[in-house]
GROMACS .gro file of C-alpha atoms in nm:
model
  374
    1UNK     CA    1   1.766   0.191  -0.101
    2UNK     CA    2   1.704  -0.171  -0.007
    3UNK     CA    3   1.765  -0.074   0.369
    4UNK     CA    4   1.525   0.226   0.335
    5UNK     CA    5   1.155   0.159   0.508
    6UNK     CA    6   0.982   0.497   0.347
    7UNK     CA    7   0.985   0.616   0.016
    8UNK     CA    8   1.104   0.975   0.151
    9UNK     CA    9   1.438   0.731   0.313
   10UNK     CA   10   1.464   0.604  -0.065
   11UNK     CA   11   1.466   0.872  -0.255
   12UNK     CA   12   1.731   0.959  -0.006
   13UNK     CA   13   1.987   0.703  -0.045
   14UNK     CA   14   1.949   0.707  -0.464
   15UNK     CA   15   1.998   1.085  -0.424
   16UNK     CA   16   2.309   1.036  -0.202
   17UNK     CA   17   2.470   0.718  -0.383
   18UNK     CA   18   2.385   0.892  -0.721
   19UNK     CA   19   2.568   1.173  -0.634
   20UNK     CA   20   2.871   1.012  -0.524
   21UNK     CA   21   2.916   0.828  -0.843
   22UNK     CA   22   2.876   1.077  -1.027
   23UNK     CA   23   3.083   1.313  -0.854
   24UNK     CA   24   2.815   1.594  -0.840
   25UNK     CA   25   2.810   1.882  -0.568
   26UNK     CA   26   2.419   1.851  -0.557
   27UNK     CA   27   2.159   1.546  -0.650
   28UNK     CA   28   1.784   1.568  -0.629
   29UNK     CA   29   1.487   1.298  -0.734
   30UNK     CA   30   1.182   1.442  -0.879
   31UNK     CA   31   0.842   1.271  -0.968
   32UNK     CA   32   0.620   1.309  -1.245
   33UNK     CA   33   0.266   1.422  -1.062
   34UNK     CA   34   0.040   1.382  -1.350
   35UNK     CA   35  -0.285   1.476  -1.242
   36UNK     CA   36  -0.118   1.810  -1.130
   37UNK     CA   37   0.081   1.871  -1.430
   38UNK     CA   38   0.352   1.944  -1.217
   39UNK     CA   39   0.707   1.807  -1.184
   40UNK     CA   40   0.778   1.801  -0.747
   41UNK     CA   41   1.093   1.735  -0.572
   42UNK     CA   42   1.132   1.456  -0.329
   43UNK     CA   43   1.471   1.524  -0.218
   44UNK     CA   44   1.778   1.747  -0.263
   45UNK     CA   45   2.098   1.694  -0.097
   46UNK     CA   46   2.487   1.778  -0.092
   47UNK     CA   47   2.523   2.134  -0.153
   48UNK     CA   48   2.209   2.367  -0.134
   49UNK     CA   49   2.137   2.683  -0.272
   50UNK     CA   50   1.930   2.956  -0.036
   51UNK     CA   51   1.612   2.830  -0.200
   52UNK     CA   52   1.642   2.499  -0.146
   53UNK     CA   53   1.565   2.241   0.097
   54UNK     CA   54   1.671   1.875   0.169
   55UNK     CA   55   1.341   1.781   0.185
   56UNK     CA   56   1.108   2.074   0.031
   57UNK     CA   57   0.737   2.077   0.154
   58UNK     CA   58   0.662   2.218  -0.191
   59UNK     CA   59   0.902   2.275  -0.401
   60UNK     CA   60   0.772   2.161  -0.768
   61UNK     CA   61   0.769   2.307  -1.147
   62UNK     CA   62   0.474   2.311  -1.447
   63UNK     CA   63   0.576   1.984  -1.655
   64UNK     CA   64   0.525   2.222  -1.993
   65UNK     CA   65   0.849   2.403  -1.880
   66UNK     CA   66   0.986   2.020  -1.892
   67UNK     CA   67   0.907   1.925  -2.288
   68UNK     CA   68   1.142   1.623  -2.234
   69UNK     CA   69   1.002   1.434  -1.997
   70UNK     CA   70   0.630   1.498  -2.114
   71UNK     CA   71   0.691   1.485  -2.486
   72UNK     CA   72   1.036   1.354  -2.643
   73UNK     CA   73   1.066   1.102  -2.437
   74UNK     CA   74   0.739   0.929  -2.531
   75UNK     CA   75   0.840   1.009  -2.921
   76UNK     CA   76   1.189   0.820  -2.813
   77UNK     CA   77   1.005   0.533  -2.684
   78UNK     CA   78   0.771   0.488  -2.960
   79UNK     CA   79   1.059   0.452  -3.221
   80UNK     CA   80   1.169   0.164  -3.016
   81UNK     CA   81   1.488   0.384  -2.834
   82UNK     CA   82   1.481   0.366  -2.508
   83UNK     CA   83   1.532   0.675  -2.235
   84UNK     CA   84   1.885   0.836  -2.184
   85UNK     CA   85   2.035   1.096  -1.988
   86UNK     CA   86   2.119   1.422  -2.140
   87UNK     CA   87   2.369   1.716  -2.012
   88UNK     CA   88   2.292   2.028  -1.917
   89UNK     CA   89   2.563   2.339  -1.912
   90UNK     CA   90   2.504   2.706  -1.786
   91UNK     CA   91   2.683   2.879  -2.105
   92UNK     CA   92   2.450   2.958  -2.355
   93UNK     CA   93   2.613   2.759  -2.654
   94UNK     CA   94   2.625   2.403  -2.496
   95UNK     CA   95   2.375   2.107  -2.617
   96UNK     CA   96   1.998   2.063  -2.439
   97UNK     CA   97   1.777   1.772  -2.404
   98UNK     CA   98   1.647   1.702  -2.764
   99UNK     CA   99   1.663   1.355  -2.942
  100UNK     CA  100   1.986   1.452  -3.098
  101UNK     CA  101   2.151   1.470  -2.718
  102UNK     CA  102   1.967   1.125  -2.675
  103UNK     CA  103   2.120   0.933  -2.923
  104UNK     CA  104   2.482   1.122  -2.805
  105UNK     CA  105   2.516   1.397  -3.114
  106UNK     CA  106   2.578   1.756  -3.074
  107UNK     CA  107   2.215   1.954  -2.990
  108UNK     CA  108   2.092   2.263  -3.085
  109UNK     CA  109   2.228   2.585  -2.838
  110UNK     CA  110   2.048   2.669  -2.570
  111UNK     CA  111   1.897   2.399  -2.414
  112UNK     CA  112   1.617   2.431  -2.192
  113UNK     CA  113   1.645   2.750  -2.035
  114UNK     CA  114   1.436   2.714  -1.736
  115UNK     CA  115   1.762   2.454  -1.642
  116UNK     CA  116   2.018   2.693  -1.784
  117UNK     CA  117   1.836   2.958  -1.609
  118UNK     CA  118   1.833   2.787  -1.236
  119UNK     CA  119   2.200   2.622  -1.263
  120UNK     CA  120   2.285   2.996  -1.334
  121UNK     CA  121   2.111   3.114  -1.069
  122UNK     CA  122   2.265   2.850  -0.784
  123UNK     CA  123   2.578   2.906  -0.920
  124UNK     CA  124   2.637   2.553  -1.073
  125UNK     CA  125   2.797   2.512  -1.400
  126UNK     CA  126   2.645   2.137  -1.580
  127UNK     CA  127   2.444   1.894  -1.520
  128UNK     CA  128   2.320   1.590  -1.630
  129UNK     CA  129   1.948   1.486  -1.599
  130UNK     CA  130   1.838   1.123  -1.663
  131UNK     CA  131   1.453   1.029  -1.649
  132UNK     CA  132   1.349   0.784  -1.386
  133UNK     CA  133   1.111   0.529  -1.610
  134UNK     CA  134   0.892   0.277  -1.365
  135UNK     CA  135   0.632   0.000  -1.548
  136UNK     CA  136   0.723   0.166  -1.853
  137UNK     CA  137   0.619   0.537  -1.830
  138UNK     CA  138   0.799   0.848  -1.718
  139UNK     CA  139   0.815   0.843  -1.322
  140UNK     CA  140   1.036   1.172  -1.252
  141UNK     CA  141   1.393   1.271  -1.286
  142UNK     CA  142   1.725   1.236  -1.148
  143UNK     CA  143   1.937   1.490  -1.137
  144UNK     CA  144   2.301   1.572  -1.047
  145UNK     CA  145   2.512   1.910  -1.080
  146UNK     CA  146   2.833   2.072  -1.064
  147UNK     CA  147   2.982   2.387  -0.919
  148UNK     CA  148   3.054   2.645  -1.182
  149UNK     CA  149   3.429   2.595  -1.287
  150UNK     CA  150   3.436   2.205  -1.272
  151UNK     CA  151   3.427   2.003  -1.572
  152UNK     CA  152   3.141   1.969  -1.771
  153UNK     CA  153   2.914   1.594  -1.776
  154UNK     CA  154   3.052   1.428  -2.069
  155UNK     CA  155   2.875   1.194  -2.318
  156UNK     CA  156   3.013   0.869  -2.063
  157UNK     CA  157   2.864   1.080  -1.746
  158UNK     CA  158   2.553   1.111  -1.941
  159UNK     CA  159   2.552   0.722  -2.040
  160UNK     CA  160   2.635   0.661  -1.657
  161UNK     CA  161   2.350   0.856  -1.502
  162UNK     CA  162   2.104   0.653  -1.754
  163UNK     CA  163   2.233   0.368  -1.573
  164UNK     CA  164   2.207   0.457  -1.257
  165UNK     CA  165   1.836   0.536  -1.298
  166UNK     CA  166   1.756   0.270  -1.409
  167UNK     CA  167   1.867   0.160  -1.063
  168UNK     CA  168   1.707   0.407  -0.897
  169UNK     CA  169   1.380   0.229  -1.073
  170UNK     CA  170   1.423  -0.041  -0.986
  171UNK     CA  171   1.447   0.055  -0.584
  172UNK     CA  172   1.169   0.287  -0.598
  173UNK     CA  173   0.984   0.002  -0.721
  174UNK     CA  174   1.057  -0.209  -0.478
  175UNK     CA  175   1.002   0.082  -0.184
  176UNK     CA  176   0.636   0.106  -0.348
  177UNK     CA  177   0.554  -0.236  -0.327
  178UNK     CA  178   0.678  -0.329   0.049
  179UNK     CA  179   0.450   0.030   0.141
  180UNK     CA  180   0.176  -0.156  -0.053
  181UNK     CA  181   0.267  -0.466   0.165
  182UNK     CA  182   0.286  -0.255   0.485
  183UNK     CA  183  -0.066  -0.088   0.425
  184UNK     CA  184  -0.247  -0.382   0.341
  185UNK     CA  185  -0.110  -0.536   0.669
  186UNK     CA  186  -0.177  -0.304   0.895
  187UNK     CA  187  -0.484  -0.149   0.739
  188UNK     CA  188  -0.891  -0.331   0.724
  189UNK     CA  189  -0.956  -0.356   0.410
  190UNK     CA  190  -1.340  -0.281   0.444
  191UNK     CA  191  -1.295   0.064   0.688
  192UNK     CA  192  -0.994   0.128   0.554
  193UNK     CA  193  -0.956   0.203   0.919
  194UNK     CA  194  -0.592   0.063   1.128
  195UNK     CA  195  -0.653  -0.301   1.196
  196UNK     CA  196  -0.584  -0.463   1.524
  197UNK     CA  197  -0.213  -0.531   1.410
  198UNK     CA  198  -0.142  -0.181   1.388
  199UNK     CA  199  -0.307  -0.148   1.749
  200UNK     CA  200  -0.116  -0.372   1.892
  201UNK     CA  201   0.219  -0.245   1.758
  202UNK     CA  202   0.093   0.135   1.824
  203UNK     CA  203   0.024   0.008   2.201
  204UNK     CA  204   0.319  -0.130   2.286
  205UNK     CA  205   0.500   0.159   2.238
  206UNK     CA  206   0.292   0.397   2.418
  207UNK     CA  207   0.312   0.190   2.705
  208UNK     CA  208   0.695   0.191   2.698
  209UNK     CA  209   0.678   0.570   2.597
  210UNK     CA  210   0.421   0.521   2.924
  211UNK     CA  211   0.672   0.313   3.156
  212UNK     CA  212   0.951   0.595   3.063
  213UNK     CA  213   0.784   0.899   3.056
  214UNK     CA  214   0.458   0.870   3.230
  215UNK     CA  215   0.326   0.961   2.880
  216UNK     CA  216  -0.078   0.933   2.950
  217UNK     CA  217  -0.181   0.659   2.688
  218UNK     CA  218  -0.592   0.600   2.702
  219UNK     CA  219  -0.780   0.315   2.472
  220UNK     CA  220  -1.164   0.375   2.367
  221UNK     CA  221  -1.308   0.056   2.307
  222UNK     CA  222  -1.662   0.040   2.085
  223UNK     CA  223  -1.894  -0.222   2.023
  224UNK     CA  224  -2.176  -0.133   1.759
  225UNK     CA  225  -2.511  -0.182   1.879
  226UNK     CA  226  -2.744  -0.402   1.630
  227UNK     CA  227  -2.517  -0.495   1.374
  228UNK     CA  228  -2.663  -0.891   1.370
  229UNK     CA  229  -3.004  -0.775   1.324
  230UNK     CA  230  -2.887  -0.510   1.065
  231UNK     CA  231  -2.729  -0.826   0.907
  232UNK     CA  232  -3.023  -1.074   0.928
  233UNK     CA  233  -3.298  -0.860   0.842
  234UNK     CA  234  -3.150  -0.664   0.555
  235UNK     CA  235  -2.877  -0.867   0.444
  236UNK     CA  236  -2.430  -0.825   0.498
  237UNK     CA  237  -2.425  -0.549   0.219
  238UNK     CA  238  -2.634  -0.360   0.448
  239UNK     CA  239  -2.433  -0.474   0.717
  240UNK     CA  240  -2.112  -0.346   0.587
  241UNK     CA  241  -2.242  -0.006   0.484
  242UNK     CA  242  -2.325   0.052   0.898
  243UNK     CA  243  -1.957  -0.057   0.920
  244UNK     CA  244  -1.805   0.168   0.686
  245UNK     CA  245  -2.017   0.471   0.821
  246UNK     CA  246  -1.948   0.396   1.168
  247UNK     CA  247  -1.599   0.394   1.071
  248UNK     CA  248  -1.611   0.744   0.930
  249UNK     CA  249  -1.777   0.857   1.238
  250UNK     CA  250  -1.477   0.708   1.440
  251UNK     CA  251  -1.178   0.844   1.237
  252UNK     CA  252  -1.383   1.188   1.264
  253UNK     CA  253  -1.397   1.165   1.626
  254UNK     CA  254  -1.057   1.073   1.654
  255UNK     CA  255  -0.914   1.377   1.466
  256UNK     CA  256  -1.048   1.539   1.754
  257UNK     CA  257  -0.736   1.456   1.905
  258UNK     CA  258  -0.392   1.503   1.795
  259UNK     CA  259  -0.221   1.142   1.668
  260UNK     CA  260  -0.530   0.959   1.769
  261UNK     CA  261  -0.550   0.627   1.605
  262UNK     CA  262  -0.898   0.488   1.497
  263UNK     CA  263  -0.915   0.124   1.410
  264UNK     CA  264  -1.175  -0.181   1.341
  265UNK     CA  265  -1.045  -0.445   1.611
  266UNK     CA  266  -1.277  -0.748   1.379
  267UNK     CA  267  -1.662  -0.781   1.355
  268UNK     CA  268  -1.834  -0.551   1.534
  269UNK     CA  269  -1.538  -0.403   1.762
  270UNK     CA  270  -1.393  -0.017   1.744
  271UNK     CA  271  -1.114   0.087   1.873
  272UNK     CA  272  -0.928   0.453   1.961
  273UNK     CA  273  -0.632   0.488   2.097
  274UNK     CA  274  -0.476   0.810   2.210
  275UNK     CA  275  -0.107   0.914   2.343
  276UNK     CA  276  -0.040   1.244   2.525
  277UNK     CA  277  -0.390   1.415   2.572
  278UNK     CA  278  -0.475   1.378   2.950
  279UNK     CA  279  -0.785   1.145   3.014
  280UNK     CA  280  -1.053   1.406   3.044
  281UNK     CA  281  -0.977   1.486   2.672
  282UNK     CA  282  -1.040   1.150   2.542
  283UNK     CA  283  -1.388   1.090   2.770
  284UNK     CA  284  -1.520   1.412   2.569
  285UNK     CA  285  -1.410   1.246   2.217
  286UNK     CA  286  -1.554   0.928   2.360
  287UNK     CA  287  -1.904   1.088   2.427
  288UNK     CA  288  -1.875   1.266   2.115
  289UNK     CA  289  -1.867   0.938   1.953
  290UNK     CA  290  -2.178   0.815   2.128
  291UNK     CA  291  -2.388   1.096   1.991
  292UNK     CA  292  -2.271   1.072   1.645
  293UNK     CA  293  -2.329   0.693   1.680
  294UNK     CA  294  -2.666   0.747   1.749
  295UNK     CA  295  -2.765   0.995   1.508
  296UNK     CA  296  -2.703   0.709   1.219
  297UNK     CA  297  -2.994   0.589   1.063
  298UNK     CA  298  -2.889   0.192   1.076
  299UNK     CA  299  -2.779   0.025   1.378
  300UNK     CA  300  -2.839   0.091   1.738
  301UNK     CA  301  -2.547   0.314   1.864
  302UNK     CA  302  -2.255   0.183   1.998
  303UNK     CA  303  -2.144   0.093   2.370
  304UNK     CA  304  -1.807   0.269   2.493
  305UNK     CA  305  -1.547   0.209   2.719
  306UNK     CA  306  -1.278   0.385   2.827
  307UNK     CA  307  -0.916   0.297   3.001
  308UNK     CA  308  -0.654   0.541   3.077
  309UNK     CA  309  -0.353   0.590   3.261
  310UNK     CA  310  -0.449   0.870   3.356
  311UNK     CA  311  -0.705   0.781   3.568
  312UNK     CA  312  -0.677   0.567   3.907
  313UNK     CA  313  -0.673   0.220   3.760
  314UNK     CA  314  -0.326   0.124   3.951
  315UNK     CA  315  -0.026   0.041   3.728
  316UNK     CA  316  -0.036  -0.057   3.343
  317UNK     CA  317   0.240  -0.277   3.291
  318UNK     CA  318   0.129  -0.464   2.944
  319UNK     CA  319  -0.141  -0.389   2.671
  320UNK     CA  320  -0.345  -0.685   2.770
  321UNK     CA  321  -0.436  -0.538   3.101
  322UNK     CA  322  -0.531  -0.196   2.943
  323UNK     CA  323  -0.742  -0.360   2.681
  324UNK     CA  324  -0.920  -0.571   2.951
  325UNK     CA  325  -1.020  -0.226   3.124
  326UNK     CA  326  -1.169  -0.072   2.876
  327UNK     CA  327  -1.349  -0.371   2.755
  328UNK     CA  328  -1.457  -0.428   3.090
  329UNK     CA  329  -1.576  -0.131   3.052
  330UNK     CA  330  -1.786  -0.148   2.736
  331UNK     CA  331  -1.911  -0.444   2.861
  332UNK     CA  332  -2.085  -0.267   3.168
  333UNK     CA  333  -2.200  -0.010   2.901
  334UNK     CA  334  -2.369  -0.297   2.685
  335UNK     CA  335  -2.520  -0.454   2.966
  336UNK     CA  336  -2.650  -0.087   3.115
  337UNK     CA  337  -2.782   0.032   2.717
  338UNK     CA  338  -2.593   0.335   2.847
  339UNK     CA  339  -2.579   0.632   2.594
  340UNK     CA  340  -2.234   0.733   2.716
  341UNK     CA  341  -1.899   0.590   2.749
  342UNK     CA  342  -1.853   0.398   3.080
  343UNK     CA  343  -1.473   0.479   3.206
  344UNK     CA  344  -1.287   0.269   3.434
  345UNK     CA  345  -1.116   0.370   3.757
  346UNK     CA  346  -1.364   0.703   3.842
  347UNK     CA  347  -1.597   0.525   4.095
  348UNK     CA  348  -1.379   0.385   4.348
  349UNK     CA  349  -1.022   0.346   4.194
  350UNK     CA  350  -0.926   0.060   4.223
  351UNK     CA  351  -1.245  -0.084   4.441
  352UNK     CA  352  -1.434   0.065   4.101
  353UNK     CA  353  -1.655  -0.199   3.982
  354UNK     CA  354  -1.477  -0.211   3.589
  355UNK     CA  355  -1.166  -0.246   3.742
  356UNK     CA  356  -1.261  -0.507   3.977
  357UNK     CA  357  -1.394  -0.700   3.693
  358UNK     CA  358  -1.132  -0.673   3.473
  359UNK     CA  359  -0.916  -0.798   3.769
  360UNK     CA  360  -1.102  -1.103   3.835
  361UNK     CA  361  -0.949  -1.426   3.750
  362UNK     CA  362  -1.043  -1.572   3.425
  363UNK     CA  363  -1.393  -1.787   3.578
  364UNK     CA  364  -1.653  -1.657   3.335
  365UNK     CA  365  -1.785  -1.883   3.050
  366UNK     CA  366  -1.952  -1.827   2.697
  367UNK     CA  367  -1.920  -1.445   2.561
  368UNK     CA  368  -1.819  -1.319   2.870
  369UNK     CA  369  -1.510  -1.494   2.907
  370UNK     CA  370  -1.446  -1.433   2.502
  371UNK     CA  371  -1.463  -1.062   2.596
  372UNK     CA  372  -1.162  -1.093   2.794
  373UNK     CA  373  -0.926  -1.281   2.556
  374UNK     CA  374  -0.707  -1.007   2.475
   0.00000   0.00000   0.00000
């Protein structure tokens, strides 16, 4: 679990390890989703029944079926227990999950027949469920079977599988918080938009996917129009709200496009970034962008550039040269107010004007040379 960088790749290896230890035929990790009511599985693996799938789109159960985990395990807690694991057989006269199973005594017969019902119907013959707790409330459930005709979970299994989720906490927990870590890093906290980390990652390999493949990979480059003024005339609240709904505009735009990433570059600076579509494509999401930009009732639109490799810009051998063409570019559409997105590479190639001035050697001063530190 500790080598896992996604939840899904957690849930995985608990699944897997718990399995083996327990010397189950099949293992799956469940989660508690609350506000649904419902009880979905994250994972199932070893063997799998017709109906099942290692990792199920939507495969989940009512919690109400599930008294345990949503009622007697609360009652446990409050009397100062704490949460066990509890065996499960397919004959009608072996013990079910209530407190008496807990605390290792014989149950009533029965069990809980919706678990009776499906180990019957995948032809398993136990098994033992333990409930995953996490900051001290019911997260979801491990559980591990048995094909019908092995032995039956015993009282140690049962001890053994409380055990191991405990573990299985504890490395969910710590898969939550390094996603946490990994959103807040790669993520603008005002937007909620990609930041330019996440660009520059997301860049690098489209332009290897680029240097292999000839995969097309195009950058959109924005600069909103009148955000200082917006600032210094009705103060940075107001400033930040013509942030946050430009940045809804962008991340519309860019669904346009399949796997198009919209992010806030700092300040006033946009970014999209597309990998696959063919350059035409993106121009059309770009001056969809300018119109929806200009429809907002703060600010002053936005000024667009455009850089692809699919146009006649000569060979892109490193993100810093891509980003200087399409800010070269939404620098000429700054300094021309234009309404639409100014592309590089379509008037002249590579005698066109953007590319000649993203090109040029590094002999501008003040903003203009700024611009250009990519």
């Amino acid at each position: 679990m500790a080598a896992a960088h996604t939840p899904r790749d957690s849930a995985h290896a608990a699944a897997q390890g718990v399995r083996q230890a327990l010397g189950g035929s099949f293992a799956a990790i469940s989660k508690w989703e609350r506000e649904l009511g419902k009880l979905r599985v994250l994972v199932n693996v070893g063997e799998l029944a017709d109906d099942e799938e290692e990792f199920p789109d939507d495969e989940s159960y009512p919690v109400h079926e599930f008294p345990e985990i949503v009622g007697f395990l609360h009652e446990q807690w409050a009397g100062g227990g704490e949460p066990s694991a509890w065996v499960e057989t397919a004959e009608e006269s072996h013990h079910g999950p209530v407190p008496e199973a807990a605390a290792g005594r014989r149950s009533r017969s029965g069990g809980n027949p919706q678990r009776v019902a499906a180990l019957r119907r995948r032809g398993r013959g136990c098994c033992v469920v333990a409930p995953i707790v996490l900051h001290g409330r019911a997260w979801g459930e491990l559980y591990v079977a048995r094909r019908k005709g092995e032995p039956d979970f015993g009282r140690p299994d049962a001890d053994f599988a409380s055990v191991l989720a405990a573990v299985t906490a504890a490395g969910i927990a710590q898969t939550e918080r390094l996603a946490e870590v990994r959103r807040l890093a790669f993520t603008d906290s005002l937007t909620g938009l990609a930041n330019r980390r996440a660009v520059d990652m997301r860049l690098d390999e489209a332009l290897e996917l680029h240097r292999r493949a000839d995969v097309v990979v195009s950058l959109v480059v924005c600069d909103l129009n009148g955000l200082k003024r917006v600032n210094d005339s009705r103060g940075h609240a107001v400033g930040d709200r013509l942030l946050e709904r430009f940045g809804s505009v962008l991340s519309l735009c860019g669904a346009m496009l399949p796997g198009m990433l919209a992010a806030r570059l700092g300040g006033d600076e946009f970014c999209l970034l597309a990998v696959g579509p063919p350059a035409d494509e993106v121009v059309k999401v770009a001056g969809e962008l300018c119109d929806r930009a200009g429809e907002l009732d703060l600010g002053e639109g936005v000024a667009v550039g455009v850089a692809s490799t699919g146009d006649p810009i000569g060979p892109v051998r490193s993100a810093r040269r891509l980003f200087r063409l399409a800010d070269a570019a939404q620098y000429k559409a700054k300094a021309a107010r234009s309404g639409e997105p100014v592309v590089a590479g379509r008037h002249g190639g590579k005698d066109d004007p953007v590319v000649r001035l993203a090109d040029a050697p590094d002999r501008r001063s003040g903003p203009e040379r700024r611009r250009f530190r990519r």
